XYZ file of C-alpha atoms in Angstrom:
590
model
C 0.000 0.000 0.000
C 2.837 2.219 0.821
C 4.426 1.476 -2.575
C 1.188 2.117 -4.384
C 0.690 5.373 -2.590
C 4.216 6.420 -3.353
C 3.926 5.574 -7.029
C 0.628 7.383 -7.391
C 2.180 10.502 -5.926
C 5.106 10.502 -8.401
C 2.789 9.798 -11.288
C 0.601 12.641 -10.278
C 3.633 14.955 -10.109
C 4.748 13.724 -13.532
C 1.365 14.307 -15.017
C 1.327 17.832 -13.556
C 4.730 18.618 -15.160
C 3.538 17.438 -18.547
C 0.563 19.697 -18.249
C 2.724 22.676 -17.377
C 4.859 22.084 -20.476
C 1.836 22.146 -22.712
C 0.576 25.238 -21.000
C 3.838 27.175 -21.763
C 3.779 26.511 -25.499
C 1.279 29.256 -26.341
C 3.392 31.709 -24.382
C 6.562 30.727 -26.255
C 4.707 30.933 -29.541
C 3.380 34.373 -28.670
C 6.841 35.631 -27.747
C 8.291 34.155 -30.924
C 5.586 35.761 -32.995
C 6.296 39.111 -31.367
C 10.043 38.841 -31.966
C 9.808 37.674 -35.560
C 6.950 40.046 -36.221
C 9.058 42.937 -34.960
C 11.957 41.830 -37.116
C 9.659 41.493 -40.073
C 8.121 44.875 -39.462
C 11.562 46.462 -39.165
C 12.720 44.791 -42.372
C 9.537 45.906 -44.062
C 10.060 49.457 -42.760
C 13.681 49.553 -43.892
C 12.872 48.066 -47.301
C 9.572 49.692 -48.063
C 9.494 52.892 -46.057
C 13.201 53.844 -46.064
C 14.379 51.764 -48.966
C 15.111 54.691 -51.220
C 16.910 56.628 -48.482
C 19.070 53.666 -47.490
C 19.807 52.887 -51.111
C 20.943 56.479 -51.557
C 23.201 56.180 -48.501
C 24.718 52.988 -49.818
C 25.168 54.630 -53.196
C 26.891 57.602 -51.542
C 29.294 55.266 -49.774
C 29.982 53.393 -53.009
C 30.152 56.330 -55.422
C 32.569 59.244 -55.454
C 32.138 62.374 -57.581
C 35.367 63.967 -58.786
C 34.364 67.502 -59.842
C 35.806 69.014 -63.001
C 35.791 72.832 -63.121
C 34.813 74.610 -66.330
C 37.228 76.620 -68.437
C 36.604 80.261 -67.623
C 35.844 82.439 -70.627
C 38.651 84.577 -72.031
C 38.633 88.378 -72.075
C 39.742 90.008 -75.333
C 40.342 93.563 -76.447
C 38.432 95.074 -79.380
C 40.910 93.623 -81.866
C 40.970 90.119 -80.415
C 44.131 90.458 -78.329
C 44.015 88.244 -75.233
C 43.822 90.155 -71.961
C 42.771 87.299 -69.658
C 42.645 83.572 -70.317
C 43.111 80.188 -68.633
C 46.190 78.006 -68.508
C 46.823 74.570 -67.036
C 48.563 74.072 -63.733
C 48.842 71.425 -61.023
C 46.661 71.532 -57.924
C 46.601 69.374 -54.785
C 43.438 67.804 -53.385
C 42.642 65.752 -50.304
C 40.115 62.968 -49.856
C 37.774 63.844 -46.942
C 38.507 60.518 -45.186
C 42.104 61.604 -44.625
C 41.153 63.580 -41.518
C 39.918 60.370 -39.810
C 43.116 58.418 -40.418
C 45.398 57.524 -37.512
C 48.314 59.277 -39.203
C 46.373 62.477 -40.039
C 48.753 64.635 -38.005
C 51.675 63.180 -39.915
C 49.889 63.749 -43.249
C 49.020 67.327 -42.317
C 52.516 68.280 -41.154
C 54.153 66.763 -44.222
C 51.718 68.490 -46.567
C 52.206 71.811 -44.812
C 55.961 71.487 -45.293
C 55.719 70.571 -48.985
C 53.084 73.146 -49.899
C 54.492 75.950 -47.712
C 51.081 76.387 -46.069
C 50.595 76.622 -42.285
C 49.270 73.362 -40.841
C 46.515 75.316 -39.066
C 45.315 76.681 -42.410
C 45.139 73.141 -43.830
C 43.203 71.979 -40.774
C 40.749 74.849 -41.116
C 40.139 74.069 -44.785
C 39.509 70.371 -44.084
C 37.188 71.116 -41.170
C 35.234 73.577 -43.318
C 34.588 70.803 -45.839
C 33.773 68.126 -43.257
C 34.209 64.352 -43.273
C 31.166 63.807 -45.501
C 32.225 66.259 -48.189
C 31.114 64.546 -51.431
C 34.297 65.102 -53.438
C 37.954 66.006 -53.226
C 38.890 68.986 -51.054
C 41.095 71.510 -52.898
C 44.034 72.490 -50.697
C 46.601 74.194 -52.962
C 46.798 75.603 -56.479
C 49.601 76.474 -58.854
C 52.022 73.816 -57.568
C 55.644 74.052 -58.606
C 57.310 71.049 -60.306
C 59.295 70.501 -57.101
C 56.086 70.300 -55.029
C 54.506 67.812 -57.437
C 57.647 65.664 -57.287
C 57.752 65.795 -53.480
C 54.149 64.605 -53.173
C 54.920 61.650 -55.445
C 58.075 60.809 -53.495
C 56.044 60.588 -50.285
C 53.152 58.745 -51.930
C 53.126 56.008 -49.245
C 52.438 58.598 -46.518
C 50.279 60.792 -48.752
C 47.972 58.142 -50.223
C 44.960 60.392 -49.462
C 46.399 63.267 -51.469
C 45.708 63.695 -55.189
C 47.529 65.900 -57.682
C 45.547 66.827 -60.771
C 45.638 69.249 -63.675
C 43.746 72.429 -62.805
C 42.725 75.507 -64.756
C 44.265 78.740 -63.471
C 43.417 82.307 -64.492
C 46.238 83.913 -66.451
C 46.820 87.519 -67.515
C 49.470 87.366 -70.264
C 50.070 91.117 -70.216
C 50.408 91.273 -66.440
C 49.558 94.751 -65.082
C 47.927 95.920 -68.299
C 44.393 97.195 -67.623
C 44.419 95.598 -64.174
C 41.813 97.999 -62.775
C 39.456 97.213 -65.647
C 40.016 93.458 -65.792
C 40.150 92.932 -62.016
C 41.092 89.464 -60.796
C 39.679 86.130 -59.640
C 40.087 84.567 -56.233
C 38.882 81.698 -54.109
C 35.591 82.199 -52.282
C 35.853 82.866 -48.549
C 33.363 81.423 -46.051
C 30.933 84.336 -46.265
C 30.934 84.375 -50.064
C 30.462 80.598 -50.198
C 27.432 80.812 -47.913
C 25.832 83.318 -50.300
C 26.862 81.620 -53.553
C 26.303 77.970 -52.598
C 22.742 78.003 -53.915
C 24.105 79.012 -57.337
C 26.319 75.940 -57.612
C 29.524 77.321 -56.110
C 31.526 74.967 -53.919
C 34.466 74.901 -51.530
C 37.651 75.953 -53.307
C 35.769 77.550 -56.206
C 37.016 80.814 -57.688
C 35.041 83.826 -58.822
C 35.604 87.319 -60.158
C 36.469 89.632 -57.276
C 36.996 92.945 -59.058
C 36.595 94.677 -62.389
C 35.178 92.967 -65.464
C 35.934 89.569 -63.889
C 33.340 90.377 -61.209
C 30.873 92.333 -63.353
C 30.563 89.588 -65.977
C 31.026 86.612 -63.633
C 27.841 84.904 -64.861
C 29.028 85.000 -68.490
C 32.632 84.035 -67.822
C 32.129 81.326 -65.207
C 30.679 78.320 -67.080
C 29.218 75.195 -65.412
C 30.954 72.457 -63.429
C 31.113 68.881 -64.645
C 32.590 65.773 -63.040
C 33.552 62.103 -63.091
C 31.443 59.456 -61.336
C 33.614 56.689 -59.834
C 32.834 53.478 -57.937
C 35.089 52.984 -54.909
C 35.566 50.280 -52.278
C 35.502 50.726 -48.511
C 39.100 51.930 -48.504
C 38.328 54.601 -51.091
C 40.118 52.807 -53.948
C 38.654 53.324 -57.408
C 36.980 50.193 -58.775
C 35.332 51.452 -61.944
C 34.342 54.478 -63.988
C 30.559 55.049 -63.909
C 30.093 58.129 -66.054
C 30.956 61.722 -66.804
C 29.192 65.079 -67.020
C 31.301 67.353 -69.246
C 32.024 70.796 -67.845
C 30.533 73.682 -69.836
C 33.041 76.417 -70.652
C 32.308 80.057 -69.886
C 31.762 82.556 -72.676
C 34.532 84.709 -74.106
C 33.848 88.429 -73.963
C 35.275 91.216 -76.114
C 35.903 94.565 -74.485
C 35.955 98.024 -76.011
C 39.549 98.450 -74.802
C 42.346 98.826 -77.336
C 45.433 97.153 -75.856
C 47.739 99.444 -77.847
C 46.063 102.592 -76.500
C 45.939 101.086 -73.011
C 49.689 100.415 -73.088
C 50.321 103.992 -74.194
C 48.165 105.342 -71.356
C 49.988 103.288 -68.739
C 53.377 104.192 -70.188
C 52.410 107.885 -70.161
C 51.419 107.748 -66.497
C 54.591 105.923 -65.552
C 54.965 106.315 -61.801
C 52.760 109.403 -61.538
C 49.851 108.818 -59.195
C 46.794 109.521 -61.302
C 44.594 108.251 -64.116
C 44.067 108.446 -67.864
C 40.763 107.713 -69.607
C 40.195 107.452 -73.367
C 36.721 107.017 -74.847
C 35.019 107.079 -78.225
C 32.964 110.297 -78.101
C 30.355 108.890 -80.470
C 29.189 105.928 -78.385
C 30.977 106.032 -75.018
C 33.158 102.954 -75.655
C 36.132 103.002 -73.272
C 39.347 102.651 -75.291
C 41.674 102.880 -72.311
C 41.436 103.298 -68.553
C 44.717 103.478 -66.679
C 45.351 104.133 -62.999
C 48.567 104.227 -60.985
C 49.606 102.620 -58.696
C 48.570 99.299 -60.198
C 49.061 95.556 -59.608
C 49.578 92.249 -61.421
C 46.331 90.212 -61.188
C 48.307 86.987 -61.724
C 49.317 87.052 -58.057
C 45.758 86.066 -57.103
C 45.963 82.831 -59.093
C 47.896 81.281 -56.206
C 47.983 81.698 -52.437
C 48.613 85.259 -51.217
C 51.149 85.258 -48.412
C 51.228 88.033 -45.781
C 54.549 89.167 -47.271
C 53.059 89.584 -50.753
C 50.066 91.460 -49.334
C 52.282 93.876 -47.397
C 54.365 94.470 -50.501
C 51.215 95.357 -52.446
C 49.972 97.764 -49.800
C 53.330 99.509 -49.750
C 52.466 100.809 -53.216
C 49.685 102.968 -51.735
C 46.401 101.087 -52.320
C 47.033 99.819 -55.866
C 43.475 98.424 -56.094
C 41.940 101.914 -56.080
C 40.877 102.929 -59.589
C 41.568 106.669 -59.626
C 39.669 107.029 -62.921
C 36.499 106.473 -60.866
C 37.366 108.674 -57.871
C 36.340 112.296 -57.398
C 38.735 115.273 -57.400
C 38.258 119.047 -57.939
C 37.928 119.330 -61.744
C 39.562 122.778 -61.781
C 39.414 124.757 -65.027
C 38.101 121.853 -67.119
C 34.778 122.730 -65.416
C 34.787 126.131 -67.140
C 33.166 124.345 -70.088
C 30.087 123.924 -67.863
C 30.253 127.556 -66.729
C 30.519 128.855 -70.293
C 27.594 126.640 -71.322
C 25.439 127.968 -68.454
C 26.259 131.542 -69.409
C 25.341 131.193 -73.080
C 22.317 128.915 -72.603
C 20.849 131.181 -69.908
C 20.718 134.060 -72.381
C 22.372 136.394 -69.883
C 25.803 136.073 -71.478
C 25.437 135.290 -75.202
C 28.386 134.066 -77.318
C 29.476 137.619 -78.196
C 29.824 138.662 -74.525
C 32.923 140.702 -73.607
C 33.942 141.071 -69.934
C 36.797 142.886 -68.306
C 39.243 140.698 -66.381
C 41.667 141.921 -63.717
C 43.992 140.583 -61.020
C 41.074 139.295 -58.963
C 37.282 139.153 -58.598
C 36.012 140.420 -55.241
C 32.924 138.704 -53.793
C 31.672 139.416 -50.276
C 35.094 140.468 -49.068
C 36.861 137.470 -50.620
C 39.194 137.956 -53.567
C 39.238 135.207 -56.213
C 42.573 135.712 -57.942
C 43.463 135.443 -61.614
C 46.095 132.791 -62.086
C 48.467 135.166 -63.913
C 47.928 137.771 -61.143
C 47.209 140.477 -63.757
C 44.132 139.567 -65.748
C 43.694 139.492 -69.529
C 41.900 142.735 -70.152
C 38.536 142.732 -71.926
C 37.977 139.322 -73.475
C 35.239 136.992 -74.777
C 34.549 133.281 -74.364
C 37.144 132.014 -76.847
C 40.069 133.887 -75.289
C 38.782 133.163 -71.773
C 38.814 129.437 -72.520
C 42.135 129.581 -74.372
C 43.880 131.222 -71.400
C 41.638 129.768 -68.693
C 40.611 133.062 -67.113
C 39.299 132.675 -63.566
C 37.835 136.182 -63.313
C 35.935 135.896 -66.609
C 34.244 132.626 -65.645
C 33.752 133.801 -62.076
C 31.702 136.704 -63.397
C 29.652 134.338 -65.572
C 28.956 132.047 -62.611
C 28.021 134.923 -60.329
C 25.714 136.335 -62.983
C 23.769 133.164 -63.824
C 23.558 132.053 -60.179
C 24.151 128.788 -58.384
C 20.962 127.020 -59.479
C 21.658 127.505 -63.188
C 25.280 126.428 -62.828
C 24.265 123.347 -60.848
C 21.591 122.453 -63.420
C 24.086 122.420 -66.274
C 26.691 120.547 -64.267
C 24.184 117.762 -63.703
C 23.058 117.767 -67.345
C 26.656 117.086 -68.350
C 26.608 114.084 -66.007
C 28.401 115.434 -62.933
C 27.189 114.550 -59.457
C 26.031 111.025 -60.345
C 27.688 107.760 -61.329
C 28.170 107.198 -65.045
C 26.937 103.614 -64.713
C 30.029 101.943 -66.177
C 30.164 98.210 -65.392
C 32.783 98.522 -62.640
C 32.257 98.459 -58.891
C 33.766 101.238 -56.812
C 32.698 104.169 -58.973
C 31.978 107.352 -57.032
C 29.431 110.004 -57.992
C 31.667 112.986 -57.366
C 29.859 115.979 -55.908
C 27.793 118.830 -57.249
C 26.776 120.523 -54.015
C 23.698 122.717 -53.600
C 21.976 124.677 -50.849
C 20.335 121.606 -49.289
C 23.634 119.683 -49.242
C 25.469 122.577 -47.635
C 22.839 123.058 -44.944
C 23.024 119.342 -44.081
C 26.792 119.403 -43.809
C 27.520 122.870 -42.423
C 25.034 123.378 -39.597
C 22.338 124.984 -41.714
C 24.753 127.458 -43.299
C 23.240 128.103 -46.732
C 24.673 128.532 -50.199
C 26.535 131.771 -50.916
C 27.631 133.725 -53.972
C 31.188 132.774 -53.065
C 30.229 129.087 -53.364
C 28.898 129.778 -56.863
C 32.086 131.561 -57.946
C 34.194 128.727 -56.522
C 32.132 126.187 -58.461
C 32.406 128.207 -61.670
C 36.174 127.598 -61.741
C 35.941 123.932 -60.651
C 36.954 124.413 -57.019
C 35.184 124.545 -53.662
C 32.914 121.604 -52.914
C 32.865 120.409 -56.526
C 34.469 117.074 -57.374
C 34.430 114.952 -60.515
C 35.987 111.701 -61.692
C 38.281 111.560 -64.731
C 35.618 109.402 -66.415
C 32.926 112.057 -65.823
C 35.241 114.724 -67.238
C 35.746 112.539 -70.330
C 31.956 112.320 -70.774
C 31.790 116.134 -70.664
C 34.451 116.500 -73.378
C 32.653 113.874 -75.472
C 29.496 116.031 -75.439
C 31.399 118.916 -77.025
C 33.150 116.599 -79.487
C 29.935 114.901 -80.710
C 27.870 118.104 -81.002
C 25.944 118.017 -77.770
C 25.172 114.447 -76.651
C 25.931 112.818 -73.291
C 27.211 109.289 -73.871
C 27.137 106.218 -71.633
C 30.654 104.903 -70.910
C 30.809 101.133 -71.286
C 33.265 98.256 -71.652
C 31.441 95.533 -73.585
C 32.043 95.766 -77.326
C 28.674 94.199 -78.113
C 26.938 97.218 -76.532
C 28.449 99.859 -78.861
C 25.516 100.111 -81.235
C 22.970 100.131 -78.413
C 24.640 102.977 -76.576
C 25.218 104.966 -79.750
C 21.463 105.003 -80.203
C 20.843 105.939 -76.556
C 22.872 109.164 -76.411
C 21.141 111.912 -74.451
C 20.876 115.293 -76.149
C 21.788 118.329 -74.040
C 19.762 120.490 -76.455
C 22.549 123.028 -76.796
C 22.082 125.947 -79.158
C 24.249 125.686 -82.300
C 25.973 128.981 -81.449
C 26.810 127.666 -77.951
C 28.416 124.550 -79.397
C 30.264 126.518 -82.023
C 31.699 128.938 -79.442
C 32.758 126.110 -77.106
C 34.422 124.131 -79.901
C 36.237 127.204 -81.206
C 37.422 128.024 -77.690
C 38.754 124.513 -77.081
C 40.489 124.470 -80.453
C 42.156 127.789 -79.591
C 43.397 126.278 -76.292
C 45.581 123.914 -78.353
C 46.363 126.248 -81.234
C 47.543 129.230 -79.169
C 46.644 128.747 -75.480
C 47.504 126.563 -72.494
C 47.260 123.303 -74.507
C 50.055 123.972 -76.961
C 51.708 120.626 -76.139
C 49.136 118.989 -78.440
C 49.787 121.372 -81.315
C 52.276 119.054 -83.034
C 52.553 117.589 -86.556
C 52.267 114.023 -85.215
C 48.616 114.672 -84.344
C 45.632 115.819 -86.393
C 44.151 119.153 -85.252
C 43.009 118.706 -81.646
C 40.971 120.646 -79.109
C 41.110 120.583 -75.318
C 41.182 122.307 -71.966
C 43.689 122.388 -69.123
C 43.053 122.565 -65.388
C 45.143 123.056 -62.250
C 43.306 122.272 -59.015
C 44.348 123.614 -55.639
C 44.652 120.682 -53.216
C 46.047 121.892 -49.892
C 47.969 120.849 -47.925
C 49.487 118.951 -50.853
C 50.612 120.235 -54.205
C 48.149 121.018 -56.986
C 46.460 118.406 -59.211
C 46.968 118.670 -62.976
C 44.216 118.030 -65.559
C 43.965 118.025 -69.318
C 41.152 116.795 -71.532
C 41.047 116.853 -75.293
C 39.619 115.324 -78.471
C 40.789 114.763 -82.041
C 40.502 115.110 -84.968
C 38.809 118.450 -84.376
C 36.516 118.255 -87.425
C 35.429 114.643 -86.915
C 36.428 113.484 -83.418
C 37.284 109.807 -82.884
C 38.838 109.889 -79.430
C 38.581 111.820 -76.170
C 41.490 111.567 -73.733
C 41.529 112.918 -70.171
C 44.668 112.831 -68.022
C 44.765 113.515 -64.287
C 47.944 113.708 -62.172
C 47.320 113.812 -58.425
C 49.442 116.286 -56.408
C 51.802 116.638 -59.364
C 52.636 120.219 -58.474
C 52.534 121.468 -62.048
C 50.006 123.093 -64.342
C 47.590 121.099 -66.468
C 49.143 122.356 -69.689
C 52.682 121.393 -68.697
C 52.080 118.144 -66.758
C 48.841 116.540 -67.989
C 48.737 117.705 -71.637
C 51.896 115.730 -72.590
C 50.227 112.575 -71.209
C 47.210 113.153 -73.447
C 49.528 113.729 -76.399
C 51.284 110.358 -75.847
C 47.978 108.491 -75.855
C 46.706 110.289 -78.949
C 49.956 109.621 -80.802
C 49.592 105.900 -80.089
C 45.973 105.959 -81.277
C 46.669 107.792 -84.561
C 49.930 106.009 -85.344
C 49.218 103.550 -88.153
């Protein structure tokens, strides 16, 4: 009985265990279903919901884009001479993964030594790009043969560095027309942030000044690239495709390289500017400014030493042809126009001139300290009489003088396609009250303006536009640099509506300046008959500025030339007129 009881107890326990096992199966199945269901859902989510995104990520890891920059368009003068073009050079690039390598410090220090670039600058460039940058990071341009050789010699340490052929901006005539052409340079961080949406990228270059900047969209072109398949180590496995780069457009300027060279040679080391334009359509034939610079220096890295050397020249990037200075006696053309057009002082007017003109207790002296006696417009222009034109200005009044100054184009930008142009200044009563504690315009201010002094300032380009209006029989032209615009601007000249007798008197006066007055330096057999006007501007505490503007041939003008020499210390006829003569001789020499 005891055995039976014992057996029954064990059997019962065994039966209970078997029951428990069966009871746990549904639980195990439920857990399994949850686990595999979760896995299935996740796989479904990854494949169906994020399939495209994950495929793109895998593609990004497998594919590398090697960008190929476009060839920048060339810049030519009006006769097809090359002023700016592109030449091939070697550049160094770095794969983004290099910065995550164990030997990155070693790579960086070695590169810095070879490329003569501070290691900190390399680090900054790489960090700016980031580890996930989709293509090669440009780190140095314009490599020397020795640098290329050194990189190859250290290829085992520099396996993440690539040397490739690059396209570098080149100015074959160096300083020639530097202020017009400008230069190109690599985008900085701020510029890249603005330009990124237009397809610019790290290491890209763009026009920074002059025509290079103004016509950036035409010259730039479009990037292309190579599509490569790589393995996990970044090694190229196959070539997947190519998008050809689209070259920028060539542009032809109105400049004449021969005339430009003559203008720069005439200036020499004189601080100043020379402008030559076609009086019939405003095409700029030459625009020279000194000091100048060689734009080729910006095709490679600018060291602090190079920058300091440039600045020692006295701001060589400033285009003095677009800066304002007192126009001196060249402005007497405006004064004479105001006198005749007002009707108060017709072309046959005769005025007495003496040692000075007294206005409100101030004496405005005649430059020869004696006067010229009783004279008319032609003699007054020929000998640049201050007291004659001072009387005209005082008689017509400030408002009339200001009106004609602005009609000639003074006091506002000409609109030429170059940044940095100033408007000059034609002051009036409102301007003076704003700037001199409500002290209004005076008769003395009018007399000062009538001889191109006082508050008045004008750029050499504006003065050239004024001379063009006399040369072309009374039309204000639009200065421009693109040859394709010549016909358009010739049709858009603005008439000043000058009376024929006013024009005739002005032209005769300016011809007499050269034939027997202050512009005799242009009265030479090497030139056709010319006309012009000199100017000598007081510029305390420095020495006087010298001006001369002229046009030729007198009967059918083809060229206007204006020369300005800052603080030259001499008269316009003796200092600036010979500069104009040199440019005209180059233009007319066949």
